[in-house]
């Protein structure tokens, strides 16, 4: 009897470790890590699936409705996010050939952005995470633009500098690690993307005007000099440029009402050259100041052909290693949110269900 109890006891211990090992090995072998990422900070509704740190699907529903208004109308943006978000997530899961139950975590843009737009993405992420009982990972939209480089073959080593230029931000960021990013310079008024978009409005171009100006500038010459702002250190300013473009156009159209129509390509080329040279000069200054020669660009304006060309030329002259994201990762997309979320997942940086969207969010 005594021997039998001992046998049962040993069998139980054996079983315990056997099942535990089985569980551990299935956990280790299961497991590709699948993240769903959601981005809804402005006017693009986007979802992506990240498998072990790689984007395997990335879908964005753009909102054309704003183009006729010359800018994003927040109320319309939130309503469009509401109708787009579930179909976009659904398509994304299908593209990736996985089920919702395969997900290990949900990353989402917490801010900065339009509050009404953010609420849709944040609520969807929270609802799904609660139903699936998986972690929630908040992501800073501007970190994500920078870390989009880690979804490419050409990954920059730490530390590197990143010029992040979008519709709402213009920043030079020193990136020390996936979670240690420091702003060295920022705009004191308008962002570079805003300078493109507001110029486009004056020229009668549709919103967003950045890509249109980029195209028209290819056929034009840099013949109209605009003054560059004198801003100290690594900060930027674009509102003075906007005013001088306005005065210039008012003066010229007084003399010739068809001035814009007849000189559109040259105006676009001149404005674009001015904006890009301002950005490149500050990057040179930042590299000299920090001694960092790995230089990246990111954000919607990094899709600009002339900026990309000038970065490559400057890099060749100054011995920089340059990092330029593919066009698909320049403008807002959930892939970049997912990549950032993946590195936060590895560090266990999770949020709980009390997390709220932030229109302004500390970097
Ligand atoms: O990063 P993004 O998609 O959204 C924000 O977070 O703001 O950037 C949008 C901005 C808009 O201002 C748009 O005009 C600008 O990026 N943009 C461009 C180009 N493509 C997008 N600006 C200049 N040249 C481009 N090719
Ligand atoms: Zn953005």
PDB file of N, CA and C in Angstrom, residues 50 53-55 58 107 137-165 171 173-182 296-299 302 323-326 328-331 333-347 349 363:
ATOM      1  N   UNK A  50       0.890  42.440 -37.850  1.00  0.00           N
ATOM      2  CA  UNK A  50       2.342  42.294 -37.713  1.00  0.00           C
ATOM      3  C   UNK A  50       2.603  40.881 -37.211  1.00  0.00           C
ATOM      4  N   UNK A  53       7.136  40.941 -35.792  1.00  0.00           N
ATOM      5  CA  UNK A  53       7.867  42.164 -36.127  1.00  0.00           C
ATOM      6  C   UNK A  53       7.907  42.497 -37.610  1.00  0.00           C
ATOM      7  N   UNK A  54       7.120  41.789 -38.418  1.00  0.00           N
ATOM      8  CA  UNK A  54       7.055  42.130 -39.852  1.00  0.00           C
ATOM      9  C   UNK A  54       5.628  42.404 -40.269  1.00  0.00           C
ATOM     10  N   UNK A  55       5.472  43.413 -41.120  1.00  0.00           N
ATOM     11  CA  UNK A  55       4.118  43.747 -41.570  1.00  0.00           C
ATOM     12  C   UNK A  55       3.686  42.715 -42.610  1.00  0.00           C
ATOM     13  N   UNK A  58      -1.427  45.461 -44.479  1.00  0.00           N
ATOM     14  CA  UNK A  58      -1.475  46.877 -44.111  1.00  0.00           C
ATOM     15  C   UNK A  58      -2.487  47.543 -45.024  1.00  0.00           C
ATOM     16  N   UNK A 107      -2.283  46.878 -30.888  1.00  0.00           N
ATOM     17  CA  UNK A 107      -1.600  48.173 -30.775  1.00  0.00           C
ATOM     18  C   UNK A 107      -2.482  49.231 -31.422  1.00  0.00           C
ATOM     19  N   UNK A 137      -1.708  47.866 -26.456  1.00  0.00           N
ATOM     20  CA  UNK A 137      -0.433  48.599 -26.497  1.00  0.00           C
ATOM     21  C   UNK A 137      -0.664  49.972 -27.122  1.00  0.00           C
ATOM     22  N   UNK A 138      -0.460  51.020 -26.327  1.00  0.00           N
ATOM     23  CA  UNK A 138      -0.645  52.371 -26.876  1.00  0.00           C
ATOM     24  C   UNK A 138       0.619  52.797 -27.608  1.00  0.00           C
ATOM     25  N   UNK A 139       0.419  53.544 -28.695  1.00  0.00           N
ATOM     26  CA  UNK A 139       1.553  53.983 -29.511  1.00  0.00           C
ATOM     27  C   UNK A 139       1.424  55.483 -29.774  1.00  0.00           C
ATOM     28  N   UNK A 140       2.564  56.182 -29.688  1.00  0.00           N
ATOM     29  CA  UNK A 140       2.627  57.609 -30.038  1.00  0.00           C
ATOM     30  C   UNK A 140       2.785  57.695 -31.559  1.00  0.00           C
ATOM     31  N   UNK A 141       1.869  58.409 -32.192  1.00  0.00           N
ATOM     32  CA  UNK A 141       1.851  58.468 -33.658  1.00  0.00           C
ATOM     33  C   UNK A 141       3.201  58.916 -34.246  1.00  0.00           C
ATOM     34  N   UNK A 142       3.868  59.880 -33.586  1.00  0.00           N
ATOM     35  CA  UNK A 142       5.120  60.389 -34.147  1.00  0.00           C
ATOM     36  C   UNK A 142       6.288  59.439 -33.906  1.00  0.00           C
ATOM     37  N   UNK A 143       6.237  58.651 -32.831  1.00  0.00           N
ATOM     38  CA  UNK A 143       7.243  57.587 -32.642  1.00  0.00           C
ATOM     39  C   UNK A 143       7.107  56.604 -33.807  1.00  0.00           C
ATOM     40  N   UNK A 144       5.847  56.314 -34.130  1.00  0.00           N
ATOM     41  CA  UNK A 144       5.585  55.300 -35.160  1.00  0.00           C
ATOM     42  C   UNK A 144       6.129  55.730 -36.524  1.00  0.00           C
ATOM     43  N   UNK A 145       5.980  57.029 -36.860  1.00  0.00           N
ATOM     44  CA  UNK A 145       6.548  57.496 -38.139  1.00  0.00           C
ATOM     45  C   UNK A 145       8.054  57.193 -38.169  1.00  0.00           C
ATOM     46  N   UNK A 146       8.728  57.471 -37.054  1.00  0.00           N
ATOM     47  CA  UNK A 146      10.185  57.265 -36.982  1.00  0.00           C
ATOM     48  C   UNK A 146      10.516  55.772 -37.079  1.00  0.00           C
ATOM     49  N   UNK A 147       9.792  54.958 -36.293  1.00  0.00           N
ATOM     50  CA  UNK A 147      10.143  53.532 -36.194  1.00  0.00           C
ATOM     51  C   UNK A 147       9.668  52.726 -37.401  1.00  0.00           C
ATOM     52  N   UNK A 148       8.941  53.379 -38.310  1.00  0.00           N
ATOM     53  CA  UNK A 148       8.541  52.714 -39.573  1.00  0.00           C
ATOM     54  C   UNK A 148       9.780  52.184 -40.293  1.00  0.00           C
ATOM     55  N   UNK A 149      10.937  52.792 -40.030  1.00  0.00           N
ATOM     56  CA  UNK A 149      12.174  52.332 -40.678  1.00  0.00           C
ATOM     57  C   UNK A 149      12.513  50.886 -40.320  1.00  0.00           C
ATOM     58  N   UNK A 150      11.976  50.410 -39.183  1.00  0.00           N
ATOM     59  CA  UNK A 150      12.291  49.044 -38.762  1.00  0.00           C
ATOM     60  C   UNK A 150      11.402  48.014 -39.447  1.00  0.00           C
ATOM     61  N   UNK A 151      10.551  48.502 -40.346  1.00  0.00           N
ATOM     62  CA  UNK A 151       9.771  47.580 -41.182  1.00  0.00           C
ATOM     63  C   UNK A 151      10.471  47.406 -42.527  1.00  0.00           C
ATOM     64  N   UNK A 152      11.640  48.023 -42.699  1.00  0.00           N
ATOM     65  CA  UNK A 152      12.330  47.970 -43.994  1.00  0.00           C
ATOM     66  C   UNK A 152      13.616  47.136 -43.870  1.00  0.00           C
ATOM     67  N   UNK A 153      14.232  46.893 -45.021  1.00  0.00           N
ATOM     68  CA  UNK A 153      15.511  46.158 -45.036  1.00  0.00           C
ATOM     69  C   UNK A 153      16.642  47.028 -44.474  1.00  0.00           C
ATOM     70  N   UNK A 154      16.521  48.340 -44.758  1.00  0.00           N
ATOM     71  CA  UNK A 154      17.577  49.286 -44.415  1.00  0.00           C
ATOM     72  C   UNK A 154      17.326  49.884 -43.026  1.00  0.00           C
ATOM     73  N   UNK A 155      17.602  49.080 -41.985  1.00  0.00           N
ATOM     74  CA  UNK A 155      17.283  49.537 -40.621  1.00  0.00           C
ATOM     75  C   UNK A 155      18.430  50.377 -40.065  1.00  0.00           C
ATOM     76  N   UNK A 156      18.131  51.582 -39.568  1.00  0.00           N
ATOM     77  CA  UNK A 156      19.232  52.394 -39.016  1.00  0.00           C
ATOM     78  C   UNK A 156      19.714  51.859 -37.677  1.00  0.00           C
ATOM     79  N   UNK A 157      21.022  51.998 -37.385  1.00  0.00           N
ATOM     80  CA  UNK A 157      21.501  51.601 -36.052  1.00  0.00           C
ATOM     81  C   UNK A 157      21.270  52.745 -35.062  1.00  0.00           C
ATOM     82  N   UNK A 158      21.172  52.430 -33.777  1.00  0.00           N
ATOM     83  CA  UNK A 158      21.036  53.472 -32.750  1.00  0.00           C
ATOM     84  C   UNK A 158      22.408  54.026 -32.390  1.00  0.00           C
ATOM     85  N   UNK A 159      22.579  55.293 -32.109  1.00  0.00           N
ATOM     86  CA  UNK A 159      21.557  56.323 -32.253  1.00  0.00           C
ATOM     87  C   UNK A 159      21.527  56.845 -33.695  1.00  0.00           C
ATOM     88  N   UNK A 160      20.355  57.280 -34.123  1.00  0.00           N
ATOM     89  CA  UNK A 160      20.269  57.951 -35.423  1.00  0.00           C
ATOM     90  C   UNK A 160      19.388  59.180 -35.285  1.00  0.00           C
ATOM     91  N   UNK A 161      19.472  60.061 -36.301  1.00  0.00           N
ATOM     92  CA  UNK A 161      18.615  61.254 -36.293  1.00  0.00           C
ATOM     93  C   UNK A 161      17.498  61.033 -37.303  1.00  0.00           C
ATOM     94  N   UNK A 162      16.312  61.514 -36.965  1.00  0.00           N
ATOM     95  CA  UNK A 162      15.203  61.397 -37.917  1.00  0.00           C
ATOM     96  C   UNK A 162      14.496  62.737 -38.054  1.00  0.00           C
ATOM     97  N   UNK A 163      14.413  63.202 -39.299  1.00  0.00           N
ATOM     98  CA  UNK A 163      13.603  64.385 -39.595  1.00  0.00           C
ATOM     99  C   UNK A 163      12.196  63.873 -39.855  1.00  0.00           C
ATOM    100  N   UNK A 164      11.276  64.203 -38.953  1.00  0.00           N
ATOM    101  CA  UNK A 164       9.895  63.709 -39.094  1.00  0.00           C
ATOM    102  C   UNK A 164       9.019  64.867 -39.553  1.00  0.00           C
ATOM    103  N   UNK A 165       8.536  64.762 -40.774  1.00  0.00           N
ATOM    104  CA  UNK A 165       7.807  65.879 -41.372  1.00  0.00           C
ATOM    105  C   UNK A 165       6.431  65.413 -41.835  1.00  0.00           C
ATOM    106  N   UNK A 171       9.828  67.755 -36.890  1.00  0.00           N
ATOM    107  CA  UNK A 171      10.708  67.515 -35.742  1.00  0.00           C
ATOM    108  C   UNK A 171      12.023  66.903 -36.197  1.00  0.00           C
ATOM    109  N   UNK A 173      14.473  64.351 -34.465  1.00  0.00           N
ATOM    110  CA  UNK A 173      14.428  63.456 -33.312  1.00  0.00           C
ATOM    111  C   UNK A 173      15.732  62.670 -33.220  1.00  0.00           C
ATOM    112  N   UNK A 174      16.286  62.607 -32.025  1.00  0.00           N
ATOM    113  CA  UNK A 174      17.425  61.706 -31.802  1.00  0.00           C
ATOM    114  C   UNK A 174      16.860  60.399 -31.249  1.00  0.00           C
ATOM    115  N   UNK A 175      17.137  59.307 -31.968  1.00  0.00           N
ATOM    116  CA  UNK A 175      16.541  58.020 -31.595  1.00  0.00           C
ATOM    117  C   UNK A 175      17.626  57.149 -30.965  1.00  0.00           C
ATOM    118  N   UNK A 176      17.540  56.959 -29.652  1.00  0.00           N
ATOM    119  CA  UNK A 176      18.561  56.188 -28.929  1.00  0.00           C
ATOM    120  C   UNK A 176      18.198  54.712 -28.807  1.00  0.00           C
ATOM    121  N   UNK A 177      16.893  54.423 -28.830  1.00  0.00           N
ATOM    122  CA  UNK A 177      16.428  53.033 -28.762  1.00  0.00           C
ATOM    123  C   UNK A 177      14.973  53.042 -29.229  1.00  0.00           C
ATOM    124  N   UNK A 178      14.327  51.852 -29.193  1.00  0.00           N
ATOM    125  CA  UNK A 178      12.932  51.796 -29.634  1.00  0.00           C
ATOM    126  C   UNK A 178      12.011  52.615 -28.739  1.00  0.00           C
ATOM    127  N   UNK A 179      12.438  52.868 -27.516  1.00  0.00           N
ATOM    128  CA  UNK A 179      11.558  53.598 -26.598  1.00  0.00           C
ATOM    129  C   UNK A 179      12.181  54.885 -26.063  1.00  0.00           C
ATOM    130  N   UNK A 180      13.404  55.190 -26.488  1.00  0.00           N
ATOM    131  CA  UNK A 180      14.063  56.417 -26.028  1.00  0.00           C
ATOM    132  C   UNK A 180      14.284  57.342 -27.222  1.00  0.00           C
ATOM    133  N   UNK A 181      13.321  58.252 -27.419  1.00  0.00           N
ATOM    134  CA  UNK A 181      13.369  59.190 -28.543  1.00  0.00           C
ATOM    135  C   UNK A 181      13.306  60.607 -27.976  1.00  0.00           C
ATOM    136  N   UNK A 182      14.226  61.480 -28.436  1.00  0.00           N
ATOM    137  CA  UNK A 182      14.294  62.837 -27.875  1.00  0.00           C
ATOM    138  C   UNK A 182      14.131  63.849 -29.007  1.00  0.00           C
ATOM    139  N   UNK A 296      17.826  59.789 -41.010  1.00  0.00           N
ATOM    140  CA  UNK A 296      16.603  59.258 -41.624  1.00  0.00           C
ATOM    141  C   UNK A 296      15.579  60.375 -41.830  1.00  0.00           C
ATOM    142  N   UNK A 297      14.636  60.121 -42.726  1.00  0.00           N
ATOM    143  CA  UNK A 297      13.474  61.016 -42.826  1.00  0.00           C
ATOM    144  C   UNK A 297      12.218  60.160 -42.672  1.00  0.00           C
ATOM    145  N   UNK A 298      11.135  60.784 -42.228  1.00  0.00           N
ATOM    146  CA  UNK A 298       9.887  60.042 -42.027  1.00  0.00           C
ATOM    147  C   UNK A 298       8.704  60.997 -42.084  1.00  0.00           C
ATOM    148  N   UNK A 299       7.486  60.439 -42.139  1.00  0.00           N
ATOM    149  CA  UNK A 299       6.275  61.266 -42.177  1.00  0.00           C
ATOM    150  C   UNK A 299       5.850  61.553 -43.609  1.00  0.00           C
ATOM    151  N   UNK A 302       8.036  63.133 -46.207  1.00  0.00           N
ATOM    152  CA  UNK A 302       9.226  62.380 -46.649  1.00  0.00           C
ATOM    153  C   UNK A 302       8.963  61.635 -47.956  1.00  0.00           C
ATOM    154  N   UNK A 323      18.588  57.097 -44.662  1.00  0.00           N
ATOM    155  CA  UNK A 323      17.501  56.116 -44.558  1.00  0.00           C
ATOM    156  C   UNK A 323      16.203  56.777 -45.022  1.00  0.00           C
ATOM    157  N   UNK A 324      15.676  56.260 -46.122  1.00  0.00           N
ATOM    158  CA  UNK A 324      14.474  56.852 -46.717  1.00  0.00           C
ATOM    159  C   UNK A 324      13.400  55.769 -46.775  1.00  0.00           C
ATOM    160  N   UNK A 325      12.254  55.983 -46.144  1.00  0.00           N
ATOM    161  CA  UNK A 325      11.252  54.904 -46.131  1.00  0.00           C
ATOM    162  C   UNK A 325      10.589  54.711 -47.494  1.00  0.00           C
ATOM    163  N   UNK A 326      10.092  53.512 -47.775  1.00  0.00           N
ATOM    164  CA  UNK A 326       9.324  53.339 -49.016  1.00  0.00           C
ATOM    165  C   UNK A 326       8.067  54.215 -48.961  1.00  0.00           C
ATOM    166  N   UNK A 328       5.049  53.671 -49.309  1.00  0.00           N
ATOM    167  CA  UNK A 328       3.895  53.092 -48.598  1.00  0.00           C
ATOM    168  C   UNK A 328       3.981  53.319 -47.083  1.00  0.00           C
ATOM    169  N   UNK A 329       5.190  53.589 -46.559  1.00  0.00           N
ATOM    170  CA  UNK A 329       5.324  53.784 -45.106  1.00  0.00           C
ATOM    171  C   UNK A 329       5.523  55.252 -44.720  1.00  0.00           C
ATOM    172  N   UNK A 330       5.457  56.169 -45.719  1.00  0.00           N
ATOM    173  CA  UNK A 330       5.664  57.592 -45.403  1.00  0.00           C
ATOM    174  C   UNK A 330       4.410  58.202 -44.785  1.00  0.00           C
ATOM    175  N   UNK A 331       3.291  58.077 -45.484  1.00  0.00           N
ATOM    176  CA  UNK A 331       2.057  58.690 -44.981  1.00  0.00           C
ATOM    177  C   UNK A 331       1.422  57.764 -43.936  1.00  0.00           C
ATOM    178  N   UNK A 333      -0.226  55.141 -41.750  1.00  0.00           N
ATOM    179  CA  UNK A 333      -0.608  53.745 -41.991  1.00  0.00           C
ATOM    180  C   UNK A 333      -0.463  52.987 -40.678  1.00  0.00           C
ATOM    181  N   UNK A 334      -1.226  51.894 -40.547  1.00  0.00           N
ATOM    182  CA  UNK A 334      -1.185  51.147 -39.283  1.00  0.00           C
ATOM    183  C   UNK A 334       0.038  50.249 -39.193  1.00  0.00           C
ATOM    184  N   UNK A 335       0.707  49.991 -40.327  1.00  0.00           N
ATOM    185  CA  UNK A 335       1.909  49.159 -40.296  1.00  0.00           C
ATOM    186  C   UNK A 335       2.940  49.738 -39.341  1.00  0.00           C
ATOM    187  N   UNK A 336       3.134  51.062 -39.426  1.00  0.00           N
ATOM    188  CA  UNK A 336       4.140  51.707 -38.555  1.00  0.00           C
ATOM    189  C   UNK A 336       3.699  51.655 -37.079  1.00  0.00           C
ATOM    190  N   UNK A 337       2.393  51.677 -36.841  1.00  0.00           N
ATOM    191  CA  UNK A 337       1.879  51.573 -35.464  1.00  0.00           C
ATOM    192  C   UNK A 337       2.177  50.167 -34.941  1.00  0.00           C
ATOM    193  N   UNK A 338       1.996  49.173 -35.814  1.00  0.00           N
ATOM    194  CA  UNK A 338       2.222  47.785 -35.429  1.00  0.00           C
ATOM    195  C   UNK A 338       3.690  47.495 -35.149  1.00  0.00           C
ATOM    196  N   UNK A 339       4.578  48.055 -35.945  1.00  0.00           N
ATOM    197  CA  UNK A 339       6.020  47.844 -35.729  1.00  0.00           C
ATOM    198  C   UNK A 339       6.425  48.432 -34.371  1.00  0.00           C
ATOM    199  N   UNK A 340       5.952  49.644 -34.108  1.00  0.00           N
ATOM    200  CA  UNK A 340       6.248  50.292 -32.825  1.00  0.00           C
ATOM    201  C   UNK A 340       5.626  49.479 -31.688  1.00  0.00           C
ATOM    202  N   UNK A 341       4.399  49.024 -31.901  1.00  0.00           N
ATOM    203  CA  UNK A 341       3.703  48.210 -30.896  1.00  0.00           C
ATOM    204  C   UNK A 341       4.445  46.918 -30.621  1.00  0.00           C
ATOM    205  N   UNK A 342       5.025  46.327 -31.643  1.00  0.00           N
ATOM    206  CA  UNK A 342       5.749  45.054 -31.475  1.00  0.00           C
ATOM    207  C   UNK A 342       6.927  45.231 -30.505  1.00  0.00           C
ATOM    208  N   UNK A 343       7.687  46.316 -30.681  1.00  0.00           N
ATOM    209  CA  UNK A 343       8.845  46.522 -29.792  1.00  0.00           C
ATOM    210  C   UNK A 343       8.389  46.869 -28.370  1.00  0.00           C
ATOM    211  N   UNK A 344       7.255  47.511 -28.253  1.00  0.00           N
ATOM    212  CA  UNK A 344       6.707  47.768 -26.910  1.00  0.00           C
ATOM    213  C   UNK A 344       6.203  46.453 -26.299  1.00  0.00           C
ATOM    214  N   UNK A 345       5.650  45.597 -27.138  1.00  0.00           N
ATOM    215  CA  UNK A 345       5.188  44.266 -26.684  1.00  0.00           C
ATOM    216  C   UNK A 345       6.370  43.487 -26.100  1.00  0.00           C
ATOM    217  N   UNK A 346       7.501  43.516 -26.793  1.00  0.00           N
ATOM    218  CA  UNK A 346       8.674  42.773 -26.321  1.00  0.00           C
ATOM    219  C   UNK A 346       9.157  43.294 -24.970  1.00  0.00           C
ATOM    220  N   UNK A 347       8.909  44.606 -24.735  1.00  0.00           N
ATOM    221  CA  UNK A 347       9.317  45.182 -23.438  1.00  0.00           C
ATOM    222  C   UNK A 347       8.205  45.126 -22.401  1.00  0.00           C
ATOM    223  N   UNK A 349       5.335  46.685 -22.417  1.00  0.00           N
ATOM    224  CA  UNK A 349       4.747  48.007 -22.141  1.00  0.00           C
ATOM    225  C   UNK A 349       3.270  48.008 -22.542  1.00  0.00           C
ATOM    226  N   UNK A 363       5.819  63.418 -25.900  1.00  0.00           N
ATOM    227  CA  UNK A 363       6.638  62.582 -26.793  1.00  0.00           C
ATOM    228  C   UNK A 363       7.270  61.430 -26.049  1.00  0.00           C
TER     229      UNK A 363
END
